PDB file of C-alpha atoms in Angstrom:
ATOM      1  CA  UNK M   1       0.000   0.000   0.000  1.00 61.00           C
ATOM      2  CA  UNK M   2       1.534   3.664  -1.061  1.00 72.00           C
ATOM      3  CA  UNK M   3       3.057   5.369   2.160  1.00 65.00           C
ATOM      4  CA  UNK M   4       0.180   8.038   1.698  1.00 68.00           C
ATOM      5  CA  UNK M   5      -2.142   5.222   2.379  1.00 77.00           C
ATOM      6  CA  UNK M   6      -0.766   4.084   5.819  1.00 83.00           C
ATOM      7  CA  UNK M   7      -3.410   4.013   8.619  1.00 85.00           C
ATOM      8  CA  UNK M   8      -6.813   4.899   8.127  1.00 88.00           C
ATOM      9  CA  UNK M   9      -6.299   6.913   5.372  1.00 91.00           C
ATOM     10  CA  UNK M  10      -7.274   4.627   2.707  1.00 93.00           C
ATOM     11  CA  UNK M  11     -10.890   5.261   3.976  1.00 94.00           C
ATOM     12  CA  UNK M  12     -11.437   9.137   2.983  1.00 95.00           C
ATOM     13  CA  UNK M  13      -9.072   7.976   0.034  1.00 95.00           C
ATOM     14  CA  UNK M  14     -11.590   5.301  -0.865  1.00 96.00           C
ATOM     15  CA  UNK M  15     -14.140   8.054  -0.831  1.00 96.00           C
ATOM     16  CA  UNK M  16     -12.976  10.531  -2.815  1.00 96.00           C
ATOM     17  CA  UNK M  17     -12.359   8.468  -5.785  1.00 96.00           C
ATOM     18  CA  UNK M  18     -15.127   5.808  -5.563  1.00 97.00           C
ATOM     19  CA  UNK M  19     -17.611   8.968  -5.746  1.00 96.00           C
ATOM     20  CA  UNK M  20     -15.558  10.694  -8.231  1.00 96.00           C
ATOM     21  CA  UNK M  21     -16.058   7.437 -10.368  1.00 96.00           C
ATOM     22  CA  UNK M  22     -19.468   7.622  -9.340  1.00 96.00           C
ATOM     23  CA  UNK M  23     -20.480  10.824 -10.620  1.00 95.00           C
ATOM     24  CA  UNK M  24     -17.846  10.472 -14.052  1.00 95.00           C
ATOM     25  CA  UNK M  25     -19.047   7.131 -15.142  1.00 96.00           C
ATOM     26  CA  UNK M  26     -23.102   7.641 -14.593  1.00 95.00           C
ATOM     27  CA  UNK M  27     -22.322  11.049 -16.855  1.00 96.00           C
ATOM     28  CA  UNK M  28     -20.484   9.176 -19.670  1.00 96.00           C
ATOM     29  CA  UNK M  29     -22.688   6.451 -20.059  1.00 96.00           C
ATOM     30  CA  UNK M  30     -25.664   8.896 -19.670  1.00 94.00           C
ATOM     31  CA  UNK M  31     -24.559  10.967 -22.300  1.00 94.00           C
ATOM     32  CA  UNK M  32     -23.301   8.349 -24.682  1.00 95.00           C
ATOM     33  CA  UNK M  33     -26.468   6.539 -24.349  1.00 92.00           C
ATOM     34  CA  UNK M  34     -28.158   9.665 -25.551  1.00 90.00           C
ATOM     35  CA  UNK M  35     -30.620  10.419 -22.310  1.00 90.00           C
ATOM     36  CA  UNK M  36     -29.049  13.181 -21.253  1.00 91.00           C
ATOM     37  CA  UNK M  37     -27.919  16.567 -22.674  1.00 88.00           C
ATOM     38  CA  UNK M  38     -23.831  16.822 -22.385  1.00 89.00           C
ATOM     39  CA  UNK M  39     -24.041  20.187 -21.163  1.00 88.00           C
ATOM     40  CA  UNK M  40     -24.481  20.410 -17.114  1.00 88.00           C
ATOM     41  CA  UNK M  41     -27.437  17.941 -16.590  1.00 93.00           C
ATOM     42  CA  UNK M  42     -28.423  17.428 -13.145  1.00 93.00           C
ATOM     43  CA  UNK M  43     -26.125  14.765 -11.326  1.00 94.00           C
ATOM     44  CA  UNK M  44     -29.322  12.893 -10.511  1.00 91.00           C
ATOM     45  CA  UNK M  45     -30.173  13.231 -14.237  1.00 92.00           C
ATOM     46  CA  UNK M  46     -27.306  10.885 -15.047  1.00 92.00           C
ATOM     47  CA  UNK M  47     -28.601   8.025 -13.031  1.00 90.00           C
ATOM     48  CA  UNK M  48     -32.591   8.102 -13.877  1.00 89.00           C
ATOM     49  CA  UNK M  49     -32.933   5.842 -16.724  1.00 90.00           C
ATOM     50  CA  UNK M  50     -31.104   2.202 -17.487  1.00 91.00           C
ATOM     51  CA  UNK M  51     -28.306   1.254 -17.640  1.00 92.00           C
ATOM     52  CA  UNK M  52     -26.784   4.277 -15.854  1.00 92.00           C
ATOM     53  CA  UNK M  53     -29.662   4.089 -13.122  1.00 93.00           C
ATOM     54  CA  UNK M  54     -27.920   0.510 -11.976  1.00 94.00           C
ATOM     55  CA  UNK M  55     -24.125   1.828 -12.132  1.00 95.00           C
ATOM     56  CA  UNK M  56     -26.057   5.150 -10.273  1.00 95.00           C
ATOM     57  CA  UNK M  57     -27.705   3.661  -7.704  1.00 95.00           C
ATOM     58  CA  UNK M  58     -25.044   0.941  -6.581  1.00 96.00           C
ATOM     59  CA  UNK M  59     -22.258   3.427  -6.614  1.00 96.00           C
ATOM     60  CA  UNK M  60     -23.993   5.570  -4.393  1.00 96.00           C
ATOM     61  CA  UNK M  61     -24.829   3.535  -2.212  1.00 97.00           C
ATOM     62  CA  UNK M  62     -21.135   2.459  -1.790  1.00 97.00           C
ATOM     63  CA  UNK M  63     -20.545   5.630  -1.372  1.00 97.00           C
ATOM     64  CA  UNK M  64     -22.587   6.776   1.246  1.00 97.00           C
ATOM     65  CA  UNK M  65     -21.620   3.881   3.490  1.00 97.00           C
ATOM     66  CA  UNK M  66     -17.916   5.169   3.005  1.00 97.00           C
ATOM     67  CA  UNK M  67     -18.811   8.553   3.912  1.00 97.00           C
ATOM     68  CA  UNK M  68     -20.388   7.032   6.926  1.00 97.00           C
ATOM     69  CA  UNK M  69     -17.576   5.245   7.810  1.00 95.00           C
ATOM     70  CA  UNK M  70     -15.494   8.320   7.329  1.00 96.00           C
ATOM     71  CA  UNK M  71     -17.480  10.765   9.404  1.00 97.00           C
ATOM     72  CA  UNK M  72     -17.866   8.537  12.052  1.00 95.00           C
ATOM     73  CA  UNK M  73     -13.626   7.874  11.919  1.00 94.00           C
ATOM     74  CA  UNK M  74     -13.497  11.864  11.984  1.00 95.00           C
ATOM     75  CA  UNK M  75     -15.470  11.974  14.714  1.00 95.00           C
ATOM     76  CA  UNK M  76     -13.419   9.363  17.099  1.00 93.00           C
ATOM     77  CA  UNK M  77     -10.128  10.794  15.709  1.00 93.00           C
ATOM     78  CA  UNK M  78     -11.827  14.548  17.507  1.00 94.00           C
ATOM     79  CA  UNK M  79     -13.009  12.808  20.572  1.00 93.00           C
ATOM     80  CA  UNK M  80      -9.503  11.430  20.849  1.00 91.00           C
ATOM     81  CA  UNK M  81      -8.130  14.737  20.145  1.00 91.00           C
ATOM     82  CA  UNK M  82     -10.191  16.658  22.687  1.00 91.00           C
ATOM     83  CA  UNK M  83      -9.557  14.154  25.672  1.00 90.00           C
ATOM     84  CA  UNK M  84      -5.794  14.701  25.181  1.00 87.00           C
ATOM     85  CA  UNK M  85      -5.924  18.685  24.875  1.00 85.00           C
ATOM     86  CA  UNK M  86      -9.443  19.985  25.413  1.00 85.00           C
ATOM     87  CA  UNK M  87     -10.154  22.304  22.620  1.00 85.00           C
ATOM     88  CA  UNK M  88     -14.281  22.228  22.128  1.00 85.00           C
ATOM     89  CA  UNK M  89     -17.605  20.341  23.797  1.00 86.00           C
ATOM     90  CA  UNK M  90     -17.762  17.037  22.657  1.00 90.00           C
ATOM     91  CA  UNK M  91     -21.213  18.420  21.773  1.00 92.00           C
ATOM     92  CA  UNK M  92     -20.124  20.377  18.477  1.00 91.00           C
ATOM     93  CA  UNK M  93     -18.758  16.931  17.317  1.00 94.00           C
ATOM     94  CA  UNK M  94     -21.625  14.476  18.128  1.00 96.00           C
ATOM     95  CA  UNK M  95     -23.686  17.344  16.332  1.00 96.00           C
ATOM     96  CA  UNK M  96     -21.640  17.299  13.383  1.00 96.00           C
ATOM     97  CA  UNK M  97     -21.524  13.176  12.970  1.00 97.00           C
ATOM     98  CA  UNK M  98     -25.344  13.093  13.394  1.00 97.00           C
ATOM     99  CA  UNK M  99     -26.024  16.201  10.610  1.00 97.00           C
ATOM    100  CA  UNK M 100     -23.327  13.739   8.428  1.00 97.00           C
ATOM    101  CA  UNK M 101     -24.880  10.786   8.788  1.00 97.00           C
ATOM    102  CA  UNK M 102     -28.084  12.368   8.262  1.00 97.00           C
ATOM    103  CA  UNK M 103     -26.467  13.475   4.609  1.00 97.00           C
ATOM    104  CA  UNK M 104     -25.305   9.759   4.114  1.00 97.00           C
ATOM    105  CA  UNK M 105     -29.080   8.777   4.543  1.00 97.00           C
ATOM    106  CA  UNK M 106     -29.952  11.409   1.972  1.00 97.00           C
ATOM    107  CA  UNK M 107     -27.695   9.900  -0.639  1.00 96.00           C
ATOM    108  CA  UNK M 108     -28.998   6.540   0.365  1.00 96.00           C
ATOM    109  CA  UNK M 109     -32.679   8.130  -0.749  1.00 96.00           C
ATOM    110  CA  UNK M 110     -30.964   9.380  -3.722  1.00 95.00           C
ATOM    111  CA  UNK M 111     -29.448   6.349  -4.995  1.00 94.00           C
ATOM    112  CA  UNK M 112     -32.348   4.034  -4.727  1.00 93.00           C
ATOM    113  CA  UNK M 113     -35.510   6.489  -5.679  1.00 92.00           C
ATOM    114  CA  UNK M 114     -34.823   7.977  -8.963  1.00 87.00           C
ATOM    115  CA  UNK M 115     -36.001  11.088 -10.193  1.00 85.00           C
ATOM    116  CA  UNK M 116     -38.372  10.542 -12.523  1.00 84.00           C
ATOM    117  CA  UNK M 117     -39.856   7.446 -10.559  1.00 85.00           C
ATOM    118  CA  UNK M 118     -40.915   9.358  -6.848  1.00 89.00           C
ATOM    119  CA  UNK M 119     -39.607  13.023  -7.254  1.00 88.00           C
ATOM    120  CA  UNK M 120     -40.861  13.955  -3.821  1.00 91.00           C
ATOM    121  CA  UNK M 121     -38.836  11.040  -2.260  1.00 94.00           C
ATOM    122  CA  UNK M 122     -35.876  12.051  -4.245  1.00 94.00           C
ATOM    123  CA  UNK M 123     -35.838  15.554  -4.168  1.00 93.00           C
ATOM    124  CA  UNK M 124     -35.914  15.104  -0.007  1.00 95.00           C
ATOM    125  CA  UNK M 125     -33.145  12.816  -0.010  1.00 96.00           C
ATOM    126  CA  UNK M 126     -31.400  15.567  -2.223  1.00 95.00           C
ATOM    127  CA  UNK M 127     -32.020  18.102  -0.268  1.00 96.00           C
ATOM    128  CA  UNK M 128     -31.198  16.603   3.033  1.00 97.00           C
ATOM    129  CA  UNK M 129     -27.961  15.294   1.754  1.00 97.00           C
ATOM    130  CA  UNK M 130     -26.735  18.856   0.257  1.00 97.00           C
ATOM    131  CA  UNK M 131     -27.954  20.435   3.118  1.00 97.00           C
ATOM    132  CA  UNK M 132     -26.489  18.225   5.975  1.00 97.00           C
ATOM    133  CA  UNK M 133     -23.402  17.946   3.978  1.00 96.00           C
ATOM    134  CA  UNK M 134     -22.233  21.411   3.746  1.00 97.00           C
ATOM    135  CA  UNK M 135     -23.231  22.114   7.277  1.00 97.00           C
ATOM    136  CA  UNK M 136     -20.950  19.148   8.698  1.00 97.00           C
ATOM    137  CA  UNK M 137     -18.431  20.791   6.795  1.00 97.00           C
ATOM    138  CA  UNK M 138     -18.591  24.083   7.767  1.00 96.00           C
ATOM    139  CA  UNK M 139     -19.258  22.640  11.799  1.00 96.00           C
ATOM    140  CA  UNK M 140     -15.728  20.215  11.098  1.00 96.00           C
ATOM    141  CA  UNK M 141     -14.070  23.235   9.477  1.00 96.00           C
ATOM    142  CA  UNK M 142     -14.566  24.992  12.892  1.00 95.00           C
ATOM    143  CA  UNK M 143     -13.625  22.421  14.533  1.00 95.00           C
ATOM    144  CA  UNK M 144      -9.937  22.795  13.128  1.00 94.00           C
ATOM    145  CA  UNK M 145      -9.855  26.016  13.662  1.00 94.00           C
ATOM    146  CA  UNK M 146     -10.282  25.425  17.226  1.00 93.00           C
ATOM    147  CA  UNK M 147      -7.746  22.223  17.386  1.00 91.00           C
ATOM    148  CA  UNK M 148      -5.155  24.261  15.374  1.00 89.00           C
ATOM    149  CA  UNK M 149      -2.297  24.622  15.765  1.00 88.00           C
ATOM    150  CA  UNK M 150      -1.849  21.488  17.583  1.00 89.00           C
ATOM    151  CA  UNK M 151      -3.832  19.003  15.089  1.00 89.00           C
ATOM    152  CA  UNK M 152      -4.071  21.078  12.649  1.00 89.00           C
ATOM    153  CA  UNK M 153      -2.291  23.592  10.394  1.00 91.00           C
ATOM    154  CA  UNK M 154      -3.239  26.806   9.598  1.00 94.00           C
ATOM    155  CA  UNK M 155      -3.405  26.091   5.796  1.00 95.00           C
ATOM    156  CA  UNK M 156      -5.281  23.043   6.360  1.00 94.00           C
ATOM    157  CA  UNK M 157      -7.890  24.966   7.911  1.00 95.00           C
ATOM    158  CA  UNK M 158      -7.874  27.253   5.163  1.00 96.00           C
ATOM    159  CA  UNK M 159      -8.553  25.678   2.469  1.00 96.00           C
ATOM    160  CA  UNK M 160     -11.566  23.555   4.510  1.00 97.00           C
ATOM    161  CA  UNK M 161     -13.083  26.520   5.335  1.00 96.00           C
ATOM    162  CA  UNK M 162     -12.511  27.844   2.071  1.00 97.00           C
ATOM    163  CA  UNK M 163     -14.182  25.037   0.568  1.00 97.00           C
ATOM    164  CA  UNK M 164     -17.062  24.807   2.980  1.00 97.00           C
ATOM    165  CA  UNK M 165     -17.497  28.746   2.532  1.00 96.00           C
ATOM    166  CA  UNK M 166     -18.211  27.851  -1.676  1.00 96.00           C
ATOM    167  CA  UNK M 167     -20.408  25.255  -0.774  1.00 96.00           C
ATOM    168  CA  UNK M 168     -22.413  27.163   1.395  1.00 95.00           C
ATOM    169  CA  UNK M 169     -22.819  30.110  -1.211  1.00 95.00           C
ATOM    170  CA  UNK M 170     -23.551  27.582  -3.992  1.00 96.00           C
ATOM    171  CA  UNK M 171     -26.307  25.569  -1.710  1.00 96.00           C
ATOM    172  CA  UNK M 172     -28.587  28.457  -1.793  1.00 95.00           C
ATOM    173  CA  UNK M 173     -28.985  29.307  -5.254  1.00 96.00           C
ATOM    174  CA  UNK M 174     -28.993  25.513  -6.335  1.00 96.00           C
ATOM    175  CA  UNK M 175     -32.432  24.986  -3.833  1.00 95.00           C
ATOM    176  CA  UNK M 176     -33.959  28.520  -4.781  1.00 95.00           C
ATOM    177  CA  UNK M 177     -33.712  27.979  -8.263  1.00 94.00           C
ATOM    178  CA  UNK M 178     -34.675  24.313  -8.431  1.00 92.00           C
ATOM    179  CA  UNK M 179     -37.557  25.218  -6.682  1.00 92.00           C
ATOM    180  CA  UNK M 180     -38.567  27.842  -8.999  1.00 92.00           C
ATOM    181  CA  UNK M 181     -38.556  25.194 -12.131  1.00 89.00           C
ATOM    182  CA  UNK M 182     -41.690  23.991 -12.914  1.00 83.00           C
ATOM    183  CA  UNK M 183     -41.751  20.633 -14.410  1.00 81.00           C
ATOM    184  CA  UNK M 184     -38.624  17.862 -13.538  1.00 79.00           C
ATOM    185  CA  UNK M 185     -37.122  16.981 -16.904  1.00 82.00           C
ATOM    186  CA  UNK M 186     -34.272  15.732 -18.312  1.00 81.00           C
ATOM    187  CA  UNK M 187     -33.423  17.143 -21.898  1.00 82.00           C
ATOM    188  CA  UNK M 188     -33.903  21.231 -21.912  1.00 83.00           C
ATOM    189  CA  UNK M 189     -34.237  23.155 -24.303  1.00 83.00           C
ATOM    190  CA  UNK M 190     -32.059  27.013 -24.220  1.00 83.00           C
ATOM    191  CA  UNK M 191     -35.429  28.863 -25.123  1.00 84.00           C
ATOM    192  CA  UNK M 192     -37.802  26.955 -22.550  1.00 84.00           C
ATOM    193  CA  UNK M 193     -38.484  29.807 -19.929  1.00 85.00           C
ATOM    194  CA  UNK M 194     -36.941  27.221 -16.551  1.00 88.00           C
ATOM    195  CA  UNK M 195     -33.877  26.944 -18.485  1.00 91.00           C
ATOM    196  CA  UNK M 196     -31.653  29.732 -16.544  1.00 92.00           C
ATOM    197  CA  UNK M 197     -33.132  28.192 -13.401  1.00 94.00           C
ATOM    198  CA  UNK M 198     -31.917  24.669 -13.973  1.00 93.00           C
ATOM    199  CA  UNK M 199     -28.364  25.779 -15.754  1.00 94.00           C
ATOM    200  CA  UNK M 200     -27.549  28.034 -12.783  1.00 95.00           C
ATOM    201  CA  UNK M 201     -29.021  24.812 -10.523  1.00 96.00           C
ATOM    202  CA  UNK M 202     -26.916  22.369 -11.882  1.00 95.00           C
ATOM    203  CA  UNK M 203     -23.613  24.265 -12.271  1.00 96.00           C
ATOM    204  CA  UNK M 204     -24.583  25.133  -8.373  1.00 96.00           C
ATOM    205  CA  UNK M 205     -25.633  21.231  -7.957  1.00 96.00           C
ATOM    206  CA  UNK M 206     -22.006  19.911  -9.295  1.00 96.00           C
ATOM    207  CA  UNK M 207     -20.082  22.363  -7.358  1.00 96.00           C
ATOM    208  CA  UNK M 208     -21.559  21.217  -3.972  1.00 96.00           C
ATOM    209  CA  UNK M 209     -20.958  17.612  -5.192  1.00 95.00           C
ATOM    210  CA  UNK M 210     -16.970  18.536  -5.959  1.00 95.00           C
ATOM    211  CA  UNK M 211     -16.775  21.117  -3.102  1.00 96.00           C
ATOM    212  CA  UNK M 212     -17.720  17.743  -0.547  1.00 95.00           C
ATOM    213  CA  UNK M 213     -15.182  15.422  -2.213  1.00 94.00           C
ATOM    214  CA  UNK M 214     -12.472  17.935  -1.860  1.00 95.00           C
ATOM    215  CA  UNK M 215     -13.312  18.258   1.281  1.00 97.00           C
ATOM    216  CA  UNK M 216     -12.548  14.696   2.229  1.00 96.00           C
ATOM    217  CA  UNK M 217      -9.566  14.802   0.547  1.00 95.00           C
ATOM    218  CA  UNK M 218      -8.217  16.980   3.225  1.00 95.00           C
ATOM    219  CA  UNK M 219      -9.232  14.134   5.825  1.00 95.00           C
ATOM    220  CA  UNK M 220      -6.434  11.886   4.740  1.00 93.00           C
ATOM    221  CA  UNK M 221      -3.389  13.250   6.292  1.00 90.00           C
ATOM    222  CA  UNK M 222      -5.631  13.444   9.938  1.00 91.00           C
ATOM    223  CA  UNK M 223      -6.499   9.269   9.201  1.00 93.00           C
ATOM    224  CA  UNK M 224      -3.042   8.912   8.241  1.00 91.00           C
ATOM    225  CA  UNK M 225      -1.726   8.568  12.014  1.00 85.00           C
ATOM    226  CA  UNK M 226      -4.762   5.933  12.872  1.00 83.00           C
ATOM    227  CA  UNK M 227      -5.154   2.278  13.187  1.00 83.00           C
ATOM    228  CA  UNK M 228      -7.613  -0.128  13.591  1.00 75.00           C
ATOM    229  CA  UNK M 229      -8.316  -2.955  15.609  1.00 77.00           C
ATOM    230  CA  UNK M 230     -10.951  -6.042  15.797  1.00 74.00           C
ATOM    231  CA  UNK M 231     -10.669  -7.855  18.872  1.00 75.00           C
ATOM    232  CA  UNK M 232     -12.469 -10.962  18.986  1.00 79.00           C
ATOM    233  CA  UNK M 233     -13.370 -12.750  22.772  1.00 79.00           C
ATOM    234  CA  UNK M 234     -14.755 -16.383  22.687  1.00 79.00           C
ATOM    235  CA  UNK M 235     -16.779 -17.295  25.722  1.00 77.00           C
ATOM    236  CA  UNK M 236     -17.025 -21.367  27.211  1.00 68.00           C
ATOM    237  CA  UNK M 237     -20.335 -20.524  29.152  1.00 60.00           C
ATOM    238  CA  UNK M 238     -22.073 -22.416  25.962  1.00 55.00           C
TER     239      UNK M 238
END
């Protein structure tokens, strides 16, 4: 395993390029099969109809279990943190793991109710993943601030916060203006009157997406100093 990989850090790794896959090869085979438009379609657009709604769906899924899994590392790596120099209430971090795993259960709704099938079902799960998403990044981005400089550096902190600012300002026009279109679709047309409202949505939509899995790139150096272990105890009482 590379030297970068050493620890837990093959987790947020995992991540960041299983959902980067995720979102890449549901596009491609979306576009190539000719059921969406190339130009900024909705992510969710990309896994509505067969095949791409399989590759879609199962990716997803995959990766909302390793975001899980990550968030809930991140949160043990804090707690660890905190007991050995106390730098926040373990409050602020059970609050952020809970808004995260919240998001994971969004993309869970996401993956396995498409778009086109139950739009109220998937639109929720959309919205609570987005929405949970960027605010466990902007509550973990604090949360360096406050363990820096000791676990963190300064530029590390930077750039999270940096990243969960753009999120947060992209969040708000991508719900406002996906509200405002009124019919769910997925080939537009540039002279339908929605169309400014779903092309500033989506380019708002994919930023989010990006903004979250660069994010979690920035996780890997924090998992790289952690191990894991499974101990098993057999008992004779049977």
């Amino acid at each position: 395993m590379p030297r970068f990989l050493k620890g837990m850090a093959f987790v947020p790794f995992l991540l960041v390029t299983w959902s980067s896959a995720a979102f890449i090869i549901s596009y491609v085979v979306a576009v190539l099969s000719g059921h969406v438009n190339p130009f900024l379609p909705y992510i969710s657009d990309t896994g509505t109809t067969p095949p791409e709604s399989g590759i879609f769906g199962f990716m997803i899924n995959f990766s909302a279990f390793l975001g899980a899994a990550t968030m809930y590392t991140r949160y043990k790596i804090v707690e660890k943190q905190n007991q050995t120099s106390y730098f926040s209430t373990p409050v602020f971090n059970l609050v952020s793991l809970v808004l995260g795993l919240a998001g994971c259960i969004g993309m869970g709704i996401v993956a396995n109710f498409q778009e086109l099938a139950v739009p109220v079902v998937h639109d929720g799960g959309a919205l609570l993943a987005f929405v949970c998403g960027v605010v466990y990044t902007l509550l973990q981005s604090i949360i360096s601030y406050k363990s820096c400089p000791q676990w963190n550096t300064l530029s590390t902190c930077r750039v999270r916060m940096a990243i969960s600012f753009i999120s947060c300002a992209a969040v708000i026009p991508m719900i406002t203006c996906a509200s405002l279109i009124s019919i769910t679709k997925l080939e537009w047309n540039p002279q339908e009157k929605d169309y400014a409202y779903h092309v500033v949505s989506a380019i708002c939509e994919w930023t989010v997406a990006f903004g979250f899995i660069f994010y979690f790139l920035t996780f890997i150096h924090d998992f790289q100093s952690v191990t894991l272990k499974i101990s098993t105890e057999l008992n004779n009482d049977i």
